[in-house]
Short mmCIF file of C-alpha atoms in Angstrom, two decimals:
data_model
loop_
_atom_site.label_atom_id
_atom_site.label_comp_id
_atom_site.label_asym_id
_atom_site.label_seq_id
_atom_site.Cartn_x
_atom_site.Cartn_y
_atom_site.Cartn_z
CA UNK A 23 -11.24 38.03 -17.84
CA UNK A 24 -13.27 35.38 -16.04
CA UNK A 25 -16.82 34.95 -17.30
CA UNK A 26 -19.37 33.27 -15.03
CA UNK A 27 -22.32 31.47 -16.55
CA UNK A 28 -24.96 30.70 -13.95
CA UNK A 29 -27.10 27.74 -14.91
CA UNK A 30 -30.74 27.38 -14.02
CA UNK A 31 -31.70 24.39 -11.91
CA UNK A 32 -32.72 22.58 -15.06
CA UNK A 33 -29.33 22.92 -16.68
CA UNK A 34 -26.69 20.30 -16.19
CA UNK A 35 -23.59 20.68 -14.05
CA UNK A 36 -21.54 20.01 -17.13
CA UNK A 37 -22.98 23.10 -18.84
CA UNK A 38 -22.29 25.24 -15.79
CA UNK A 39 -18.69 24.05 -15.56
CA UNK A 40 -18.19 24.48 -19.30
CA UNK A 41 -19.39 28.06 -19.02
CA UNK A 42 -16.74 28.80 -16.39
CA UNK A 43 -14.01 27.05 -18.36
CA UNK A 44 -14.75 28.99 -21.53
CA UNK A 45 -14.16 32.23 -19.64
CA UNK A 46 -10.82 31.12 -18.19
CA UNK A 47 -7.43 30.96 -19.83
CA UNK A 48 -6.66 27.38 -18.84
CA UNK A 49 -3.68 25.21 -19.52
CA UNK A 50 -4.84 21.87 -20.89
CA UNK A 51 -2.64 19.73 -18.66
CA UNK A 52 -0.26 19.79 -15.75
CA UNK A 53 2.69 17.67 -14.61
CA UNK A 54 3.26 16.49 -11.05
CA UNK A 55 5.98 14.62 -9.18
CA UNK A 56 5.23 11.69 -6.89
CA UNK A 57 7.26 10.31 -4.02
CA UNK A 58 9.85 7.72 -5.11
CA UNK A 59 8.63 4.15 -5.32
CA UNK A 60 10.41 1.37 -3.45
CA UNK A 61 11.22 -1.61 -5.64
CA UNK A 62 11.71 -5.32 -5.05
CA UNK A 63 13.28 -7.48 -7.78
CA UNK A 64 12.79 -4.70 -10.33
CA UNK A 65 15.52 -2.72 -12.07
CA UNK A 66 13.11 0.00 -13.17
CA UNK A 67 9.83 1.08 -11.69
CA UNK A 68 6.91 3.34 -12.54
CA UNK A 69 7.56 6.92 -13.63
CA UNK A 70 7.49 9.47 -10.82
CA UNK A 71 6.45 12.23 -13.21
CA UNK A 72 2.74 12.13 -13.98
CA UNK A 73 0.96 14.29 -16.54
CA UNK A 74 -2.81 14.72 -16.36
CA UNK A 75 -5.37 16.86 -18.15
CA UNK A 76 -7.74 19.27 -16.46
CA UNK A 77 -10.66 16.93 -17.16
CA UNK A 78 -8.81 14.00 -15.59
CA UNK A 79 -7.99 16.05 -12.51
CA UNK A 80 -11.62 17.00 -12.02
CA UNK A 81 -12.74 13.39 -12.47
CA UNK A 82 -10.26 12.02 -9.92
CA UNK A 83 -11.31 14.69 -7.46
CA UNK A 84 -14.99 13.99 -8.01
CA UNK A 85 -14.57 10.23 -7.59
CA UNK A 86 -12.70 10.58 -4.31
CA UNK A 87 -15.21 13.08 -2.98
CA UNK A 88 -18.18 10.86 -3.87
CA UNK A 89 -16.64 7.96 -1.96
CA UNK A 90 -15.82 10.16 1.04
CA UNK A 91 -19.32 11.66 1.25
CA UNK A 92 -20.96 8.28 0.61
CA UNK A 93 -19.03 6.73 3.48
CA UNK A 94 -19.84 9.64 5.80
CA UNK A 95 -23.50 9.17 4.92
CA UNK A 96 -23.24 5.43 5.57
CA UNK A 97 -21.76 6.13 9.00
CA UNK A 98 -24.64 8.46 9.84
CA UNK A 99 -27.22 5.92 8.63
CA UNK A 100 -25.57 3.27 10.77
CA UNK A 101 -25.65 5.47 13.84
CA UNK A 102 -29.34 6.07 13.15
CA UNK A 103 -29.83 2.26 13.05
CA UNK A 104 -31.04 2.39 9.46
CA UNK A 105 -28.02 0.29 8.47
CA UNK A 106 -27.49 -2.82 10.61
CA UNK A 107 -24.88 -5.54 10.81
CA UNK A 108 -21.32 -5.24 9.53
CA UNK A 109 -20.17 -1.96 7.99
CA UNK A 110 -16.54 -1.27 7.09
CA UNK A 111 -15.81 2.23 5.81
CA UNK A 112 -13.21 3.30 3.24
CA UNK A 113 -12.68 6.94 4.30
CA UNK A 114 -9.00 7.87 3.96
CA UNK A 115 -8.22 5.15 1.42
CA UNK A 116 -10.04 6.69 -1.57
CA UNK A 117 -6.88 7.30 -3.61
CA UNK A 118 -6.29 3.55 -3.89
CA UNK A 119 -9.56 2.67 -5.60
CA UNK A 120 -9.67 5.84 -7.70
CA UNK A 121 -6.05 5.70 -8.86
CA UNK A 122 -6.22 2.03 -9.74
CA UNK A 123 -9.57 2.17 -11.49
CA UNK A 124 -8.34 4.96 -13.75
CA UNK A 125 -5.31 2.86 -14.71
CA UNK A 126 -7.29 -0.20 -15.85
CA UNK A 127 -10.36 -0.85 -18.00
CA UNK A 128 -13.83 -2.16 -17.19
CA UNK A 129 -12.82 -5.44 -18.81
CA UNK A 130 -10.13 -5.98 -16.18
CA UNK A 131 -11.16 -7.79 -13.01
CA UNK A 132 -11.09 -6.59 -9.41
CA UNK A 133 -11.69 -8.53 -6.22
CA UNK A 134 -11.29 -7.14 -2.72
CA UNK A 135 -12.06 -7.77 0.93
CA UNK A 136 -15.03 -6.51 2.94
CA UNK A 137 -14.10 -2.81 2.86
CA UNK A 138 -15.73 -2.66 -0.54
CA UNK A 139 -18.05 0.36 -0.81
CA UNK A 140 -15.53 2.60 -2.59
CA UNK A 141 -14.49 -0.10 -4.99
CA UNK A 142 -18.12 -0.96 -5.76
CA UNK A 143 -18.74 2.65 -6.77
CA UNK A 144 -15.60 2.87 -8.89
CA UNK A 145 -16.43 -0.37 -10.69
CA UNK A 146 -19.82 0.96 -11.74
CA UNK A 147 -22.35 0.63 -8.91
CA UNK A 148 -24.24 3.94 -8.48
CA UNK A 149 -24.41 5.63 -5.08
CA UNK A 150 -27.99 4.41 -4.60
CA UNK A 151 -26.86 0.86 -5.42
CA UNK A 152 -24.33 1.04 -2.58
CA UNK A 153 -26.48 2.78 0.03
CA UNK A 154 -29.59 0.72 -0.71
CA UNK A 155 -27.53 -2.44 -0.40
CA UNK A 156 -26.45 -1.25 3.02
CA UNK A 157 -30.05 -0.61 4.08
CA UNK A 158 -31.21 -3.96 2.67
CA UNK A 159 -33.29 -2.44 -0.11
CA UNK A 160 -34.16 -4.01 -3.43
CA UNK A 161 -32.38 -1.18 -5.29
CA UNK A 162 -29.07 -2.40 -3.86
CA UNK A 163 -26.53 -3.90 -6.24
CA UNK A 164 -27.23 -7.36 -4.71
CA UNK A 165 -30.92 -6.58 -4.12
CA UNK A 166 -30.25 -6.04 -0.44
CA UNK A 167 -29.09 -9.62 0.14
CA UNK A 168 -25.38 -8.94 0.40
CA UNK A 169 -25.02 -5.92 2.62
CA UNK A 170 -21.77 -4.12 3.29
CA UNK A 171 -19.39 -7.01 2.59
CA UNK A 172 -20.96 -8.53 -0.52
CA UNK A 173 -21.34 -6.06 -3.36
CA UNK A 174 -20.85 -7.01 -6.99
CA UNK A 175 -21.11 -5.79 -10.56
CA UNK A 176 -19.62 -6.83 -13.90
CA UNK A 177 -15.96 -7.82 -13.48
CA UNK A 178 -16.09 -6.85 -9.82
CA UNK A 179 -16.07 -10.05 -7.76
CA UNK A 180 -16.76 -8.53 -4.34
CA UNK A 181 -16.73 -7.77 -1.45
CA UNK A 182 -15.62 -10.97 0.42
CA UNK A 183 -16.20 -11.60 4.11
CA UNK A 184 -13.57 -14.27 4.79
CA UNK A 185 -10.19 -12.76 5.62
CA UNK A 186 -7.75 -13.30 2.76
CA UNK A 187 -9.98 -15.73 0.85
CA UNK A 188 -10.38 -13.33 -2.06
CA UNK A 189 -6.69 -13.51 -2.96
CA UNK A 190 -6.63 -17.07 -4.39
CA UNK A 191 -9.96 -16.28 -6.05
CA UNK A 192 -8.31 -13.31 -7.72
CA UNK A 193 -5.52 -15.56 -8.95
CA UNK A 194 -8.24 -17.79 -10.38
CA UNK A 195 -9.81 -14.87 -12.23
CA UNK A 196 -6.38 -14.04 -13.67
CA UNK A 197 -5.97 -17.71 -14.69
CA UNK A 198 -9.30 -17.56 -16.54
CA UNK A 199 -8.20 -14.43 -18.38
CA UNK A 200 -4.94 -16.03 -19.47
CA UNK A 201 -6.69 -19.29 -20.40
CA UNK A 202 -9.16 -17.39 -22.59
CA UNK A 203 -6.39 -15.41 -24.26
CA UNK A 204 -7.60 -12.04 -23.00
CA UNK A 205 -5.24 -9.09 -22.60
CA UNK A 206 -6.69 -8.23 -19.22
CA UNK A 207 -5.52 -8.42 -15.63
CA UNK A 208 -7.07 -9.00 -12.23
CA UNK A 209 -6.41 -6.88 -9.15
CA UNK A 210 -6.59 -8.95 -5.95
CA UNK A 211 -6.69 -6.62 -2.94
CA UNK A 212 -6.31 -7.43 0.75
CA UNK A 213 -5.32 -5.60 3.92
CA UNK A 214 -2.20 -5.79 6.05
CA UNK A 215 -4.28 -7.74 8.58
CA UNK A 216 -4.74 -10.53 6.01
CA UNK A 217 -1.14 -10.44 4.83
CA UNK A 218 -0.06 -13.34 7.07
CA UNK A 219 -2.72 -15.75 5.81
CA UNK A 220 -1.20 -18.93 4.43
CA UNK A 221 -3.52 -19.01 1.44
CA UNK A 222 -1.94 -15.76 0.18
CA UNK A 223 1.44 -17.41 -0.17
CA UNK A 224 -0.08 -20.42 -1.91
CA UNK A 225 -1.74 -18.03 -4.37
CA UNK A 226 1.56 -16.17 -4.89
CA UNK A 227 3.31 -19.43 -5.67
CA UNK A 228 0.79 -20.67 -8.21
CA UNK A 229 0.51 -17.27 -9.84
CA UNK A 230 4.26 -17.11 -10.30
CA UNK A 231 4.53 -20.70 -11.53
CA UNK A 232 1.92 -20.02 -14.20
CA UNK A 233 2.86 -16.36 -14.83
CA UNK A 234 -0.69 -15.21 -14.24
CA UNK A 235 -1.67 -11.60 -15.07
CA UNK A 236 -2.49 -10.86 -11.44
CA UNK A 237 -1.71 -7.67 -9.53
CA UNK A 238 -1.70 -8.49 -5.83
CA UNK A 239 -2.37 -5.36 -3.77
CA UNK A 240 -1.81 -5.04 -0.03
CA UNK A 241 -3.79 -2.01 1.17
CA UNK A 242 -1.66 -1.30 4.21
CA UNK A 243 -3.69 1.09 6.36
CA UNK A 244 -1.48 0.43 9.36
CA UNK A 245 -3.85 -1.65 11.44
CA UNK A 246 -5.38 -5.11 11.17
CA UNK A 247 -8.49 -4.51 13.24
CA UNK A 248 -6.86 -3.13 16.42
CA UNK A 249 -3.35 -4.54 15.89
CA UNK A 250 -0.65 -2.41 14.30
CA UNK A 251 1.34 -3.85 11.43
CA UNK A 252 4.53 -3.80 13.51
CA UNK A 253 2.94 -5.99 16.19
CA UNK A 254 1.53 -8.56 13.76
CA UNK A 255 4.20 -8.94 11.08
CA UNK A 256 7.90 -9.75 11.40
CA UNK A 257 8.40 -8.21 7.96
CA UNK A 258 6.31 -5.09 7.39
CA UNK A 259 7.76 -4.48 3.92
CA UNK A 260 4.73 -6.15 2.39
CA UNK A 261 5.81 -5.42 -1.17
CA UNK A 262 8.77 -7.80 -0.67
CA UNK A 263 6.77 -10.72 0.69
CA UNK A 264 6.00 -12.30 -2.65
CA UNK A 265 9.54 -13.75 -2.56
CA UNK A 266 10.27 -14.30 -6.27
CA UNK A 267 7.41 -11.99 -7.28
CA UNK A 268 8.54 -8.41 -7.96
CA UNK A 269 7.04 -5.73 -5.74
CA UNK A 270 6.47 -1.97 -5.50
CA UNK A 271 5.78 0.26 -2.49
CA UNK A 272 3.45 3.18 -3.21
CA UNK A 273 2.54 6.30 -1.29
CA UNK A 274 -1.15 5.54 -1.66
CA UNK A 275 -2.28 8.87 -0.22
CA UNK A 276 -1.33 10.23 -3.65
CA UNK A 277 -3.86 9.25 -6.31
CA UNK A 278 -1.37 10.01 -9.09
CA UNK A 279 1.29 7.73 -7.62
CA UNK A 280 -1.29 4.95 -7.39
CA UNK A 281 -2.34 5.46 -11.00
CA UNK A 282 1.25 5.51 -12.25
CA UNK A 283 2.18 2.32 -10.38
CA UNK A 284 -0.94 0.50 -11.57
CA UNK A 285 -0.41 1.45 -15.21
CA UNK A 286 3.15 0.16 -14.95
CA UNK A 287 1.99 -3.02 -13.21
CA UNK A 288 -0.67 -3.83 -15.77
CA UNK A 289 1.83 -3.76 -18.61
CA UNK A 290 4.32 -5.72 -16.51
CA UNK A 291 2.02 -8.61 -15.56
CA UNK A 292 0.75 -9.07 -19.11
CA UNK A 293 4.33 -9.79 -20.16
CA UNK A 294 6.00 -11.22 -17.05
CA UNK A 295 3.44 -12.62 -14.64
CA UNK A 296 2.35 -11.38 -11.21
CA UNK A 297 3.47 -8.36 -9.24
CA UNK A 298 2.84 -7.32 -5.63
CA UNK A 299 1.95 -3.73 -4.72
CA UNK A 300 1.93 -2.32 -1.22
CA UNK A 301 -0.38 0.68 -1.08
CA UNK A 302 0.57 2.62 2.05
CA UNK A 303 -2.65 4.30 3.13
CA UNK A 304 -4.71 5.10 6.24
CA UNK A 305 -8.28 4.60 7.47
CA UNK A 306 -9.96 7.32 9.48
CA UNK A 307 -12.73 5.26 11.01
CA UNK A 308 -12.33 2.17 13.15
CA UNK A 309 -12.03 -1.27 11.64
CA UNK A 310 -15.81 -1.45 11.52
CA UNK A 311 -18.63 0.61 12.97
CA UNK A 312 -18.38 -1.36 16.22
CA UNK A 313 -14.79 -0.14 16.66
CA UNK A 314 -14.33 3.48 17.77
CA UNK A 315 -10.76 3.29 16.49
CA UNK A 316 -9.23 5.12 19.46
CA UNK A 317 -8.21 2.33 21.83
CA UNK A 318 -5.11 1.36 19.86
CA UNK A 319 -4.19 4.75 18.37
CA UNK A 320 -4.52 8.33 19.54
CA UNK A 321 -6.97 10.89 18.27
CA UNK A 322 -3.96 13.09 17.57
CA UNK A 323 -2.56 10.49 15.18
CA UNK A 324 -5.76 10.41 13.16
CA UNK A 325 -6.02 14.19 13.16
CA UNK A 326 -2.42 14.58 11.98
CA UNK A 327 -3.11 12.38 8.96
CA UNK A 328 -6.33 14.25 8.17
CA UNK A 329 -4.53 17.58 8.27
CA UNK A 330 -1.28 16.71 6.52
CA UNK A 331 -1.79 13.59 4.39
CA UNK A 332 -5.45 13.47 3.43
CA UNK A 333 -5.61 12.17 -0.18
CA UNK A 334 -8.43 14.50 -1.22
CA UNK A 335 -7.01 17.59 0.44
CA UNK A 336 -3.54 16.99 -0.99
CA UNK A 337 -4.83 16.44 -4.50
CA UNK A 338 -7.11 19.47 -4.34
CA UNK A 339 -4.22 21.65 -3.19
CA UNK A 340 -1.97 20.41 -5.97
CA UNK A 341 -4.41 20.93 -8.82
CA UNK A 342 -5.43 24.39 -7.59
CA UNK A 343 -1.82 25.58 -7.31
CA UNK A 344 -0.68 24.14 -10.63
CA UNK A 345 -0.74 27.45 -12.56
CA UNK A 346 -3.80 26.66 -14.61
CA UNK A 347 -4.71 30.33 -15.06
CA UNK A 348 -2.83 33.56 -15.67
CA UNK A 349 -2.47 36.59 -13.45
CA UNK A 350 -5.01 38.49 -15.57
CA UNK A 351 -7.61 35.81 -14.98
CA UNK A 352 -7.33 36.43 -11.26
CA UNK A 353 -7.74 40.22 -11.33
CA UNK A 354 -11.53 40.11 -10.79
CA UNK A 355 -10.84 38.02 -7.68
CA UNK A 356 -8.18 40.22 -6.15
CA UNK A 357 -9.15 41.92 -2.86
CA UNK A 358 -11.66 44.67 -3.71
CA UNK A 359 -12.22 43.34 -7.21
CA UNK A 360 -15.75 42.17 -6.42
CA UNK A 361 -17.82 40.97 -3.52
CA UNK A 362 -17.32 37.23 -3.76
CA UNK A 363 -19.68 36.33 -0.95
CA UNK A 364 -22.49 38.18 -2.67
CA UNK A 365 -21.66 37.07 -6.20
CA UNK A 366 -20.88 33.44 -5.58
CA UNK A 367 -22.87 32.66 -2.47
CA UNK A 368 -19.91 31.34 -0.49
CA UNK A 369 -16.93 32.71 1.39
CA UNK A 370 -13.80 33.28 -0.66
CA UNK A 371 -10.58 34.32 1.03
CA UNK A 372 -8.14 35.13 -1.74
CA UNK A 373 -5.28 36.90 0.04
CA UNK A 374 -1.91 38.05 -1.21
CA UNK A 375 -0.41 34.85 0.16
CA UNK A 376 -2.50 32.63 -2.12
CA UNK A 377 -3.21 35.17 -4.86
CA UNK A 378 -2.04 32.77 -7.56
CA UNK A 379 -4.60 30.16 -6.56
CA UNK A 380 -6.68 29.01 -9.47
CA UNK A 381 -9.92 30.91 -8.87
CA UNK A 382 -11.60 29.35 -11.89
CA UNK A 383 -10.71 25.90 -10.66
CA UNK A 384 -11.99 26.73 -7.20
CA UNK A 385 -15.37 27.62 -8.66
CA UNK A 386 -15.55 24.40 -10.61
CA UNK A 387 -14.54 22.35 -7.58
CA UNK A 388 -17.13 24.06 -5.42
CA UNK A 389 -19.79 23.22 -7.99
CA UNK A 390 -18.62 19.60 -8.01
CA UNK A 391 -18.78 19.48 -4.20
CA UNK A 392 -22.33 20.84 -4.20
CA UNK A 393 -23.48 18.37 -6.85
CA UNK A 394 -21.92 15.46 -4.97
CA UNK A 395 -23.61 16.53 -1.77
CA UNK A 396 -26.97 16.66 -3.53
CA UNK A 397 -26.44 13.32 -5.31
CA UNK A 398 -25.51 11.45 -2.13
CA UNK A 399 -28.25 13.08 -0.05
CA UNK A 400 -30.89 12.14 -2.63
CA UNK A 401 -29.58 8.56 -2.80
CA UNK A 402 -29.63 8.34 1.01
CA UNK A 403 -33.25 9.48 1.19
CA UNK A 404 -34.25 6.87 -1.40
CA UNK A 405 -32.26 4.16 0.39
CA UNK A 406 -34.04 4.91 3.66
CA UNK A 407 -37.43 4.01 2.19
CA UNK A 408 -36.33 1.46 -0.40
CA UNK A 409 -38.48 -1.67 0.16
CA UNK A 410 -37.01 -5.06 0.90
CA UNK A 411 -37.51 -7.98 -1.44
CA UNK A 412 -40.65 -10.04 -0.82
CA UNK A 413 -40.19 -13.34 1.01
CA UNK A 414 -40.71 -15.38 -2.16
CA UNK A 415 -37.52 -13.81 -3.58
CA UNK A 416 -35.42 -14.83 -0.60
CA UNK A 417 -34.16 -17.90 -2.46
CA UNK A 418 -33.91 -16.37 -5.93
CA UNK A 419 -30.65 -15.93 -7.83
CA UNK A 420 -29.08 -19.13 -6.48
CA UNK A 421 -28.94 -20.69 -9.95
CA UNK A 422 -28.67 -18.78 -13.20
CA UNK A 423 -31.26 -20.86 -15.08
CA UNK A 424 -33.10 -23.20 -12.71
CA UNK A 425 -35.39 -25.79 -14.34
CA UNK A 426 -39.16 -25.49 -13.86
CA UNK A 427 -40.50 -26.35 -10.39
CA UNK A 428 -36.98 -26.59 -8.98
CA UNK A 429 -36.80 -26.41 -5.18
CA UNK A 430 -34.00 -26.02 -2.65
CA UNK A 431 -33.82 -26.80 1.04
CA UNK A 432 -34.17 -23.92 3.47
CA UNK A 433 -32.63 -23.59 6.89
CA UNK A 434 -33.83 -27.07 7.92
CA UNK A 435 -35.09 -30.20 6.08
CA UNK A 436 -38.75 -29.25 6.56
CA UNK A 437 -38.40 -26.11 4.42
CA UNK A 438 -38.41 -26.70 0.67
CA UNK A 439 -38.65 -23.55 -1.40
CA UNK A 440 -39.12 -22.90 -5.10
CA UNK A 441 -36.34 -20.89 -6.71
CA UNK A 442 -36.31 -18.62 -9.72
#
């Protein structure tokens, strides 16, 4: 029988969830099948059978939901003119960052383009560090100096505003890792819109010549700004465009497929040199906040993806229907068993059609959703009032250890400013 343990406001979410779990007859893990991977210059690819624990499933779900709600909040702050300038949102592509981050370690490197909020969070920047950076506050991960396109933390090299320029930089990070004898890799991500940049192919060539531990990742969301992939690229099989570099196509709306392919790729590049992944994904918003995203695609197209291919919705459905509880565990939730609206303060609709849904898991997920909502809302309120750096700090952090009384030139030769 399911036992509910209601926590007081002072008790942690973890205690609340643990109380629910102790009253449920859970399986400890579940196995899922992914779509087949497409391979280039590989005899064998990643496994399509993925086993995860209950704790892993909840963590992947939480991470994707935090990114989604954080980006929705950023959009609202932008519309309220609290965030200014460039702002590129990651909604719809969450499974890429979450799946890849859970396949590597914090000692591995990641570098990406300007759609970097989700990756910043997954690499270790808290929600406030992202939102305050967007509002220009000193609590931002770059003290408000970088904004949307320039976020950083340890072993996360941005956030880069120049189209495609991060790819050779990522190859350089991989070179440093190999030179230092580290057993780590670097993920160098770019979009399909940057895939025709000449510097990418130069980076591919050098990486292959030197067998660098670099995982090149094309996040193919279908559109480079307002131009579809088919209109901009003669070859839209981006995973094959490394020529002599092996490649893998991934259904990147599936977080488990992304994780499986990345785990495979990490082991591959440490032994054989670079690999090229094409993560087939989709962005819900326009290219940036100045792009409504409806002049080059229909609203129906976006809605169809949201309804049928959404990475969070698909994952949630899979983990709820994965037989994590027994029939007896669900008896209290059968129609007439108890008044769920009164007992749980939300609307449950457990019908005969979905009677085998994991009611325990649903409760845990709802608690996670509520906690995420509260966390992001609190961070947003702090970001709104977070003060900017004082003017004397405008030129700080240019040099790591500047000598005493060191000055740099400002915007013109008449401005000489002390740095620290």
